[in-house]
mmCIF file of C-alpha atoms in Angstrom:
data_model
loop_
_atom_site.group_PDB
_atom_site.id
_atom_site.type_symbol
_atom_site.label_atom_id
_atom_site.label_comp_id
_atom_site.label_asym_id
_atom_site.label_seq_id
_atom_site.Cartn_x
_atom_site.Cartn_y
_atom_site.Cartn_z
ATOM 1 C CA UNK A 1 1.838 3.398 -29.208
ATOM 2 C CA UNK A 2 1.732 4.814 -25.334
ATOM 3 C CA UNK A 3 3.109 2.529 -22.463
ATOM 4 C CA UNK A 4 1.207 2.043 -19.570
ATOM 5 C CA UNK A 5 2.302 0.213 -16.710
ATOM 6 C CA UNK A 6 0.259 -1.047 -13.895
ATOM 7 C CA UNK A 7 0.575 -2.643 -10.341
ATOM 8 C CA UNK A 8 -1.636 -4.677 -8.790
ATOM 9 C CA UNK A 9 0.124 -3.833 -4.840
ATOM 10 C CA UNK A 10 1.459 -6.382 -3.271
ATOM 11 C CA UNK A 11 1.508 -9.961 -4.047
ATOM 12 C CA UNK A 12 1.236 -14.108 -2.741
ATOM 13 C CA UNK A 13 2.534 -15.253 -1.312
ATOM 14 C CA UNK A 14 4.587 -13.441 0.383
ATOM 15 C CA UNK A 15 2.381 -10.613 0.772
ATOM 16 C CA UNK A 16 -0.967 -10.117 1.030
ATOM 17 C CA UNK A 17 -0.826 -6.755 2.017
ATOM 18 C CA UNK A 18 -4.261 -5.603 4.038
ATOM 19 C CA UNK A 19 -6.294 -8.005 5.423
ATOM 20 C CA UNK A 20 -9.731 -8.119 7.132
ATOM 21 C CA UNK A 21 -13.311 -8.544 6.513
ATOM 22 C CA UNK A 22 -12.712 -11.886 4.960
ATOM 23 C CA UNK A 23 -10.589 -10.026 2.259
ATOM 24 C CA UNK A 24 -7.050 -9.930 1.093
ATOM 25 C CA UNK A 25 -6.024 -6.547 -0.713
ATOM 26 C CA UNK A 26 -3.314 -8.601 -3.201
ATOM 27 C CA UNK A 27 -6.517 -10.415 -4.145
ATOM 28 C CA UNK A 28 -9.283 -7.462 -4.788
ATOM 29 C CA UNK A 29 -6.992 -5.146 -6.036
ATOM 30 C CA UNK A 30 -5.812 -7.951 -8.912
ATOM 31 C CA UNK A 31 -9.906 -8.308 -9.497
ATOM 32 C CA UNK A 32 -10.325 -4.247 -10.086
ATOM 33 C CA UNK A 33 -7.022 -4.575 -12.205
ATOM 34 C CA UNK A 34 -8.572 -6.823 -14.429
ATOM 35 C CA UNK A 35 -11.652 -5.068 -14.596
ATOM 36 C CA UNK A 36 -9.262 -1.938 -15.242
ATOM 37 C CA UNK A 37 -7.622 -3.965 -18.476
ATOM 38 C CA UNK A 38 -11.224 -4.715 -19.912
ATOM 39 C CA UNK A 39 -12.499 -1.607 -20.183
ATOM 40 C CA UNK A 40 -9.472 -0.029 -21.800
ATOM 41 C CA UNK A 41 -9.966 -3.219 -24.292
ATOM 42 C CA UNK A 42 -13.416 -2.804 -25.067
ATOM 43 C CA UNK A 43 -12.969 1.342 -25.214
ATOM 44 C CA UNK A 44 -9.798 2.541 -26.841
ATOM 45 C CA UNK A 45 -6.866 1.573 -28.559
ATOM 46 C CA UNK A 46 -3.754 2.606 -29.823
ATOM 47 C CA UNK A 47 -1.771 1.458 -26.014
ATOM 48 C CA UNK A 48 -0.210 -1.841 -24.418
ATOM 49 C CA UNK A 49 0.016 -2.579 -21.025
ATOM 50 C CA UNK A 50 2.502 -4.265 -18.795
ATOM 51 C CA UNK A 51 1.876 -5.687 -14.951
ATOM 52 C CA UNK A 52 3.682 -6.073 -12.213
ATOM 53 C CA UNK A 53 1.996 -9.371 -11.810
ATOM 54 C CA UNK A 54 -1.724 -10.888 -13.302
ATOM 55 C CA UNK A 55 -1.829 -13.571 -11.183
ATOM 56 C CA UNK A 56 -1.803 -14.424 -6.929
ATOM 57 C CA UNK A 57 1.188 -16.489 -7.349
ATOM 58 C CA UNK A 58 4.140 -13.429 -7.894
ATOM 59 C CA UNK A 59 5.382 -10.839 -5.651
ATOM 60 C CA UNK A 60 7.849 -7.758 -6.927
ATOM 61 C CA UNK A 61 9.616 -5.941 -4.359
ATOM 62 C CA UNK A 62 9.144 -2.500 -4.626
ATOM 63 C CA UNK A 63 12.118 -0.961 -5.933
ATOM 64 C CA UNK A 64 11.674 -3.968 -8.847
ATOM 65 C CA UNK A 65 7.814 -2.915 -9.690
ATOM 66 C CA UNK A 66 9.414 0.916 -10.755
ATOM 67 C CA UNK A 67 12.242 -0.392 -12.213
ATOM 68 C CA UNK A 68 10.248 -2.182 -14.146
ATOM 69 C CA UNK A 69 8.300 0.502 -15.541
ATOM 70 C CA UNK A 70 10.914 2.724 -16.216
ATOM 71 C CA UNK A 71 13.412 0.019 -18.010
ATOM 72 C CA UNK A 72 9.918 -0.034 -20.465
ATOM 73 C CA UNK A 73 9.606 3.510 -20.963
ATOM 74 C CA UNK A 74 6.256 3.561 -19.820
ATOM 75 C CA UNK A 75 4.320 6.202 -20.197
ATOM 76 C CA UNK A 76 2.351 6.389 -17.322
ATOM 77 C CA UNK A 77 2.244 4.327 -14.272
ATOM 78 C CA UNK A 78 -0.885 3.579 -12.049
ATOM 79 C CA UNK A 79 -0.657 1.671 -8.348
ATOM 80 C CA UNK A 80 -4.007 -0.447 -7.131
ATOM 81 C CA UNK A 81 -4.207 -0.760 -3.229
ATOM 82 C CA UNK A 82 -6.673 -0.844 -0.979
ATOM 83 C CA UNK A 83 -7.255 1.249 2.350
ATOM 84 C CA UNK A 84 -6.643 -0.213 5.822
ATOM 85 C CA UNK A 85 -6.702 1.197 9.814
ATOM 86 C CA UNK A 86 -6.676 0.219 13.199
ATOM 87 C CA UNK A 87 -10.293 2.568 13.560
ATOM 88 C CA UNK A 88 -12.617 0.522 11.328
ATOM 89 C CA UNK A 89 -14.559 3.559 10.954
ATOM 90 C CA UNK A 90 -12.306 4.879 8.646
ATOM 91 C CA UNK A 91 -13.895 4.664 5.071
ATOM 92 C CA UNK A 92 -13.574 6.615 1.362
ATOM 93 C CA UNK A 93 -10.971 6.930 -1.382
ATOM 94 C CA UNK A 94 -7.943 8.714 -1.730
ATOM 95 C CA UNK A 95 -5.210 8.336 -4.182
ATOM 96 C CA UNK A 96 -1.241 9.687 -4.083
ATOM 97 C CA UNK A 97 1.730 10.898 -5.585
ATOM 98 C CA UNK A 98 4.920 11.246 -4.818
ATOM 99 C CA UNK A 99 5.112 14.454 -2.576
ATOM 100 C CA UNK A 100 7.769 16.403 -4.877
ATOM 101 C CA UNK A 101 5.705 14.950 -7.958
ATOM 102 C CA UNK A 102 6.103 16.545 -11.260
ATOM 103 C CA UNK A 103 3.661 18.293 -12.713
ATOM 104 C CA UNK A 104 2.325 15.621 -15.196
ATOM 105 C CA UNK A 105 1.973 13.515 -12.039
ATOM 106 C CA UNK A 106 0.188 16.398 -10.735
ATOM 107 C CA UNK A 107 -2.034 16.182 -14.056
ATOM 108 C CA UNK A 108 -2.356 12.859 -13.533
ATOM 109 C CA UNK A 109 -3.558 12.828 -10.822
ATOM 110 C CA UNK A 110 -6.066 14.886 -11.336
ATOM 111 C CA UNK A 111 -7.699 13.471 -14.173
ATOM 112 C CA UNK A 112 -8.036 10.544 -12.661
ATOM 113 C CA UNK A 113 -9.447 12.104 -9.420
ATOM 114 C CA UNK A 114 -12.392 13.758 -12.074
ATOM 115 C CA UNK A 115 -13.059 10.624 -13.225
ATOM 116 C CA UNK A 116 -13.906 8.716 -10.120
ATOM 117 C CA UNK A 117 -15.629 11.829 -8.467
ATOM 118 C CA UNK A 118 -19.233 10.175 -10.128
ATOM 119 C CA UNK A 119 -18.363 6.986 -8.804
ATOM 120 C CA UNK A 120 -17.813 8.674 -5.607
ATOM 121 C CA UNK A 121 -21.377 9.975 -5.563
ATOM 122 C CA UNK A 122 -23.051 7.585 -6.776
ATOM 123 C CA UNK A 123 -21.989 5.317 -4.168
ATOM 124 C CA UNK A 124 -22.134 7.692 -1.478
ATOM 125 C CA UNK A 125 -18.399 7.632 -0.300
ATOM 126 C CA UNK A 126 -16.251 9.951 1.379
ATOM 127 C CA UNK A 127 -14.256 11.777 -1.176
ATOM 128 C CA UNK A 128 -10.900 12.331 1.079
ATOM 129 C CA UNK A 129 -9.136 13.860 -1.583
ATOM 130 C CA UNK A 130 -5.929 13.775 -3.823
ATOM 131 C CA UNK A 131 -2.421 13.425 -1.845
ATOM 132 C CA UNK A 132 0.711 12.756 -1.057
ATOM 133 C CA UNK A 133 3.199 10.790 -0.016
ATOM 134 C CA UNK A 134 6.586 9.253 0.054
ATOM 135 C CA UNK A 135 5.945 6.004 -1.820
ATOM 136 C CA UNK A 136 8.859 3.765 -3.601
ATOM 137 C CA UNK A 137 6.636 3.414 -6.321
ATOM 138 C CA UNK A 138 5.747 6.521 -6.797
ATOM 139 C CA UNK A 139 9.547 8.326 -5.859
ATOM 140 C CA UNK A 140 11.376 5.750 -7.670
ATOM 141 C CA UNK A 141 9.481 5.554 -10.950
ATOM 142 C CA UNK A 142 10.807 8.241 -14.055
ATOM 143 C CA UNK A 143 6.765 8.938 -15.607
ATOM 144 C CA UNK A 144 4.193 9.993 -14.246
ATOM 145 C CA UNK A 145 2.261 7.856 -11.819
ATOM 146 C CA UNK A 146 -0.543 7.334 -9.188
ATOM 147 C CA UNK A 147 -1.877 5.513 -6.582
ATOM 148 C CA UNK A 148 -5.143 4.961 -5.953
ATOM 149 C CA UNK A 149 -6.968 3.346 -2.328
ATOM 150 C CA UNK A 150 -9.992 2.285 -3.250
ATOM 151 C CA UNK A 151 -12.092 2.278 0.017
ATOM 152 C CA UNK A 152 -11.134 1.089 3.811
ATOM 153 C CA UNK A 153 -10.849 -3.447 4.060
ATOM 154 C CA UNK A 154 -10.730 -2.569 7.601
ATOM 155 C CA UNK A 155 -14.108 -0.954 7.222
ATOM 156 C CA UNK A 156 -17.215 -3.699 7.543
ATOM 157 C CA UNK A 157 -19.340 -1.712 4.887
ATOM 158 C CA UNK A 158 -16.594 -0.900 3.247
ATOM 159 C CA UNK A 159 -15.468 -4.433 2.819
ATOM 160 C CA UNK A 160 -19.382 -5.592 1.721
ATOM 161 C CA UNK A 161 -18.910 -2.684 -1.715
ATOM 162 C CA UNK A 162 -15.298 -4.266 -2.043
ATOM 163 C CA UNK A 163 -17.132 -7.720 -2.009
ATOM 164 C CA UNK A 164 -19.362 -6.457 -5.702
ATOM 165 C CA UNK A 165 -17.790 -7.005 -8.824
ATOM 166 C CA UNK A 166 -20.472 -3.660 -9.996
ATOM 167 C CA UNK A 167 -18.160 -1.776 -7.246
ATOM 168 C CA UNK A 168 -15.288 -2.963 -8.603
ATOM 169 C CA UNK A 169 -16.311 -2.229 -11.442
ATOM 170 C CA UNK A 170 -17.188 0.967 -11.246
ATOM 171 C CA UNK A 171 -13.944 2.397 -10.099
ATOM 172 C CA UNK A 172 -11.883 0.150 -12.075
ATOM 173 C CA UNK A 173 -13.759 1.730 -14.981
ATOM 174 C CA UNK A 174 -13.218 5.524 -13.786
ATOM 175 C CA UNK A 175 -9.447 5.029 -13.025
ATOM 176 C CA UNK A 176 -9.223 3.587 -16.990
ATOM 177 C CA UNK A 177 -10.864 6.570 -18.647
ATOM 178 C CA UNK A 178 -8.861 8.675 -16.509
ATOM 179 C CA UNK A 179 -6.115 7.220 -17.381
ATOM 180 C CA UNK A 180 -6.893 7.230 -20.814
ATOM 181 C CA UNK A 181 -8.073 11.142 -20.717
ATOM 182 C CA UNK A 182 -4.376 11.830 -19.262
ATOM 183 C CA UNK A 183 -2.825 9.899 -22.407
ATOM 184 C CA UNK A 184 -5.384 11.069 -25.120
ATOM 185 C CA UNK A 185 -5.945 7.744 -26.664
ATOM 186 C CA UNK A 186 -8.097 6.845 -29.208
ATOM 187 C CA UNK A 187 -11.394 5.311 -28.656
ATOM 188 C CA UNK A 188 -12.838 3.224 -30.539
ATOM 189 C CA UNK A 189 -15.843 3.157 -32.994
ATOM 190 C CA UNK A 190 -18.036 1.451 -30.851
ATOM 191 C CA UNK A 191 -20.067 3.147 -27.533
ATOM 192 C CA UNK A 192 -18.576 2.423 -24.286
ATOM 193 C CA UNK A 193 -19.632 -1.154 -23.892
ATOM 194 C CA UNK A 194 -19.841 -3.438 -20.669
ATOM 195 C CA UNK A 195 -17.363 -5.268 -19.427
ATOM 196 C CA UNK A 196 -19.032 -8.324 -19.732
ATOM 197 C CA UNK A 197 -17.359 -11.276 -18.262
ATOM 198 C CA UNK A 198 -16.783 -9.939 -14.593
ATOM 199 C CA UNK A 199 -14.373 -11.658 -12.208
ATOM 200 C CA UNK A 200 -15.511 -13.082 -8.818
ATOM 201 C CA UNK A 201 -13.381 -11.285 -6.047
ATOM 202 C CA UNK A 202 -11.506 -13.824 -4.089
ATOM 203 C CA UNK A 203 -11.645 -14.285 -1.010
ATOM 204 C CA UNK A 204 -10.758 -16.104 2.092
ATOM 205 C CA UNK A 205 -11.973 -19.846 2.801
ATOM 206 C CA UNK A 206 -14.510 -19.183 5.619
ATOM 207 C CA UNK A 207 -13.770 -21.735 8.734
ATOM 208 C CA UNK A 208 -16.364 -22.909 10.991
ATOM 209 C CA UNK A 209 -17.853 -20.503 13.226
ATOM 210 C CA UNK A 210 -16.530 -19.943 16.913
ATOM 211 C CA UNK A 211 -16.901 -18.313 19.806
ATOM 212 C CA UNK A 212 -15.974 -14.421 18.886
ATOM 213 C CA UNK A 213 -14.033 -12.394 21.704
ATOM 214 C CA UNK A 214 -15.197 -9.669 22.147
ATOM 215 C CA UNK A 215 -14.260 -6.229 20.594
ATOM 216 C CA UNK A 216 -13.856 -4.696 23.850
ATOM 217 C CA UNK A 217 -11.812 -7.364 25.572
ATOM 218 C CA UNK A 218 -9.362 -6.922 22.489
ATOM 219 C CA UNK A 219 -5.999 -5.200 22.830
ATOM 220 C CA UNK A 220 -6.426 -2.286 20.753
ATOM 221 C CA UNK A 221 -4.025 -1.969 17.183
ATOM 222 C CA UNK A 222 -2.319 0.709 16.092
ATOM 223 C CA UNK A 223 -2.311 0.140 12.295
ATOM 224 C CA UNK A 224 1.078 1.112 10.428
ATOM 225 C CA UNK A 225 -0.022 0.648 7.054
ATOM 226 C CA UNK A 226 1.746 0.190 4.011
ATOM 227 C CA UNK A 227 3.509 3.047 4.516
ATOM 228 C CA UNK A 228 5.405 2.262 8.330
ATOM 229 C CA UNK A 229 5.111 -0.869 7.988
ATOM 230 C CA UNK A 230 8.481 -3.355 8.388
ATOM 231 C CA UNK A 231 9.785 -6.581 7.948
ATOM 232 C CA UNK A 232 10.600 -9.496 10.713
ATOM 233 C CA UNK A 233 12.020 -12.839 10.280
ATOM 234 C CA UNK A 234 11.093 -16.178 12.676
ATOM 235 C CA UNK A 235 13.203 -16.979 15.491
ATOM 236 C CA UNK A 236 11.361 -20.484 15.394
ATOM 237 C CA UNK A 237 8.074 -22.212 13.769
ATOM 238 C CA UNK A 238 5.853 -19.910 15.193
ATOM 239 C CA UNK A 239 1.767 -19.458 15.594
ATOM 240 C CA UNK A 240 -0.371 -17.285 13.699
ATOM 241 C CA UNK A 241 -3.379 -16.425 15.979
ATOM 242 C CA UNK A 242 -6.284 -14.689 14.767
ATOM 243 C CA UNK A 243 -7.074 -12.298 17.532
ATOM 244 C CA UNK A 244 -4.863 -9.254 18.425
ATOM 245 C CA UNK A 245 -5.123 -11.364 21.813
ATOM 246 C CA UNK A 246 -3.169 -14.339 20.509
ATOM 247 C CA UNK A 247 -6.188 -16.051 20.641
ATOM 248 C CA UNK A 248 -7.222 -19.107 18.039
ATOM 249 C CA UNK A 249 -4.198 -20.118 16.601
ATOM 250 C CA UNK A 250 -5.024 -20.746 12.561
ATOM 251 C CA UNK A 251 -1.586 -21.857 10.750
ATOM 252 C CA UNK A 252 1.916 -22.017 11.882
ATOM 253 C CA UNK A 253 4.978 -19.990 10.519
ATOM 254 C CA UNK A 254 8.698 -21.338 10.120
ATOM 255 C CA UNK A 255 11.803 -20.711 11.492
ATOM 256 C CA UNK A 256 13.297 -17.832 9.795
ATOM 257 C CA UNK A 257 10.100 -16.947 7.059
ATOM 258 C CA UNK A 258 10.585 -13.264 6.199
ATOM 259 C CA UNK A 259 7.036 -11.512 6.341
ATOM 260 C CA UNK A 260 6.036 -7.391 6.922
ATOM 261 C CA UNK A 261 4.453 -5.884 10.187
ATOM 262 C CA UNK A 262 1.365 -3.828 9.438
ATOM 263 C CA UNK A 263 0.059 -3.169 13.079
ATOM 264 C CA UNK A 264 1.227 -3.723 16.799
ATOM 265 C CA UNK A 265 -1.072 -4.115 20.157
ATOM 266 C CA UNK A 266 -0.723 -1.752 23.449
ATOM 267 C CA UNK A 267 3.002 -2.633 24.589
ATOM 268 C CA UNK A 268 3.958 -4.176 21.125
ATOM 269 C CA UNK A 269 3.176 -7.879 23.093
ATOM 270 C CA UNK A 270 1.866 -8.689 19.380
ATOM 271 C CA UNK A 271 2.260 -7.451 15.874
ATOM 272 C CA UNK A 272 -0.313 -6.862 13.421
ATOM 273 C CA UNK A 273 0.636 -9.676 10.087
ATOM 274 C CA UNK A 274 -1.418 -11.000 6.505
ATOM 275 C CA UNK A 275 -4.458 -13.056 8.221
ATOM 276 C CA UNK A 276 -3.773 -12.673 11.922
ATOM 277 C CA UNK A 277 -1.472 -11.431 14.667
ATOM 278 C CA UNK A 278 1.337 -12.910 16.251
ATOM 279 C CA UNK A 279 3.742 -12.883 19.307
ATOM 280 C CA UNK A 280 6.188 -9.768 19.318
ATOM 281 C CA UNK A 281 8.923 -12.168 21.627
ATOM 282 C CA UNK A 282 8.955 -14.638 18.498
ATOM 283 C CA UNK A 283 10.031 -12.297 15.386
ATOM 284 C CA UNK A 284 13.856 -10.608 15.489
ATOM 285 C CA UNK A 285 12.673 -7.234 13.191
ATOM 286 C CA UNK A 286 14.948 -7.044 10.195
ATOM 287 C CA UNK A 287 17.213 -4.045 9.420
ATOM 288 C CA UNK A 288 16.925 -1.001 6.944
ATOM 289 C CA UNK A 289 19.309 1.527 5.882
ATOM 290 C CA UNK A 290 17.715 4.944 5.396
ATOM 291 C CA UNK A 291 19.625 7.860 3.706
ATOM 292 C CA UNK A 292 18.944 11.301 4.095
ATOM 293 C CA UNK A 293 19.279 14.542 1.980
ATOM 294 C CA UNK A 294 20.647 17.321 2.811
ATOM 295 C CA UNK A 295 20.789 18.272 6.873
ATOM 296 C CA UNK A 296 21.794 21.251 8.075
ATOM 297 C CA UNK A 297 23.441 21.540 10.966
ATOM 298 C CA UNK A 298 20.447 22.318 13.011
ATOM 299 C CA UNK A 299 18.783 19.586 11.000
ATOM 300 C CA UNK A 300 21.415 17.153 12.380
ATOM 301 C CA UNK A 301 21.385 18.682 16.505
ATOM 302 C CA UNK A 302 17.113 17.819 15.778
ATOM 303 C CA UNK A 303 17.698 14.238 14.579
ATOM 304 C CA UNK A 304 19.826 13.543 17.455
ATOM 305 C CA UNK A 305 18.185 14.664 20.033
ATOM 306 C CA UNK A 306 14.876 13.231 18.757
ATOM 307 C CA UNK A 307 16.972 9.791 18.755
ATOM 308 C CA UNK A 308 17.768 10.325 21.950
ATOM 309 C CA UNK A 309 14.779 11.362 23.028
ATOM 310 C CA UNK A 310 13.412 7.928 21.750
ATOM 311 C CA UNK A 311 16.560 6.137 23.433
ATOM 312 C CA UNK A 312 16.485 4.674 19.610
ATOM 313 C CA UNK A 313 20.610 3.275 19.900
ATOM 314 C CA UNK A 314 21.374 3.364 16.027
ATOM 315 C CA UNK A 315 23.927 5.493 15.202
ATOM 316 C CA UNK A 316 23.617 8.641 13.160
ATOM 317 C CA UNK A 317 26.532 8.856 10.312
ATOM 318 C CA UNK A 318 26.750 12.158 8.509
ATOM 319 C CA UNK A 319 28.758 12.255 4.830
ATOM 320 C CA UNK A 320 29.411 16.400 5.220
ATOM 321 C CA UNK A 321 31.069 16.227 2.008
ATOM 322 C CA UNK A 322 29.228 17.837 -1.221
ATOM 323 C CA UNK A 323 25.171 18.261 0.504
ATOM 324 C CA UNK A 324 25.548 16.505 4.086
ATOM 325 C CA UNK A 325 23.241 13.453 4.076
ATOM 326 C CA UNK A 326 23.280 11.064 6.422
ATOM 327 C CA UNK A 327 22.940 7.115 6.954
ATOM 328 C CA UNK A 328 20.845 5.299 10.030
ATOM 329 C CA UNK A 329 20.148 1.431 10.096
ATOM 330 C CA UNK A 330 17.020 0.667 12.171
ATOM 331 C CA UNK A 331 14.400 -1.838 12.683
ATOM 332 C CA UNK A 332 11.143 -2.106 14.079
ATOM 333 C CA UNK A 333 9.121 0.311 15.563
ATOM 334 C CA UNK A 334 12.272 2.691 15.891
ATOM 335 C CA UNK A 335 12.213 2.464 12.015
ATOM 336 C CA UNK A 336 8.686 3.683 12.346
ATOM 337 C CA UNK A 337 9.689 6.346 14.702
ATOM 338 C CA UNK A 338 12.177 7.707 12.517
ATOM 339 C CA UNK A 339 10.233 7.394 9.482
ATOM 340 C CA UNK A 340 7.229 9.485 11.179
ATOM 341 C CA UNK A 341 9.687 11.802 12.964
ATOM 342 C CA UNK A 342 11.510 12.639 8.732
ATOM 343 C CA UNK A 343 7.948 12.979 7.307
ATOM 344 C CA UNK A 344 7.055 15.551 9.913
ATOM 345 C CA UNK A 345 9.370 17.260 9.072
ATOM 346 C CA UNK A 346 9.197 16.863 5.622
ATOM 347 C CA UNK A 347 12.423 16.038 5.238
ATOM 348 C CA UNK A 348 14.100 13.777 1.987
ATOM 349 C CA UNK A 349 14.766 10.333 2.481
ATOM 350 C CA UNK A 350 15.173 6.902 0.748
#
């Protein structure tokens, strides 16, 4: 009996993921997961499935998602996500494995991607390719693991496709076929069937139309995506605004609420958060400890020069015994800069 551990990314109420065009990532990927399961159950046998979540009321930290798959000794791990970018023209499909992935993970990615290709051609979707990343759920899982990014929620045309159950079904079925082929699952005697009871994609409640600021009047937002998002805590009861110019207050977050930031405006006056924007001065970024792999003397010197240049005041603590590693505590946009520096250098960190 093969074990499939699936992960519908993010999860309400803590983390809706990327938000845009009346869609929440956490809701769309849950629908993809349901269609993925329905296809497998209709067409294959000899497997069992566990999920990080099966509803929109559950949220698990990234490390716990990986630990769950490891404790269960899963044969494969697949994580479903929707992309987002500050440039609303960004579009297409891509999938990821860990940048130091095993040959088995590479094989899984290749097999899933191969099944997705006909769907990409059918819907005239841009193929952004097979990629690698340092995502926690890929890095911390012990079994072959891949992560899919189905289109861009920030792109209006992509969003329209993401609201189509047939479009989602095509991608979910391709993911399921890829996993089934990778695991060598036995097909049921009947021919492949279409999922009979599609699930409607949940959407945000629509509000009465209001006067929308012109796009050219709004501050430019730099998107961080999942990879470089960071957590902050509200210093007081704060407003969540619909637009990047901090207009149209939609709701209130209570003091001490912890939530994720996925982008920022010029001068870091506003942070992009799930379902809107908050004033940067109303929150405090939470510190995270980054631990690097082995650093040579030259690497340490370059790292310290970078910190000085970027005026990051955090202390770099070097451990010289064995394979020299280092730790640094950083928060907010400083954390983003450090991660981007380490990724650019392709230095290991966690």
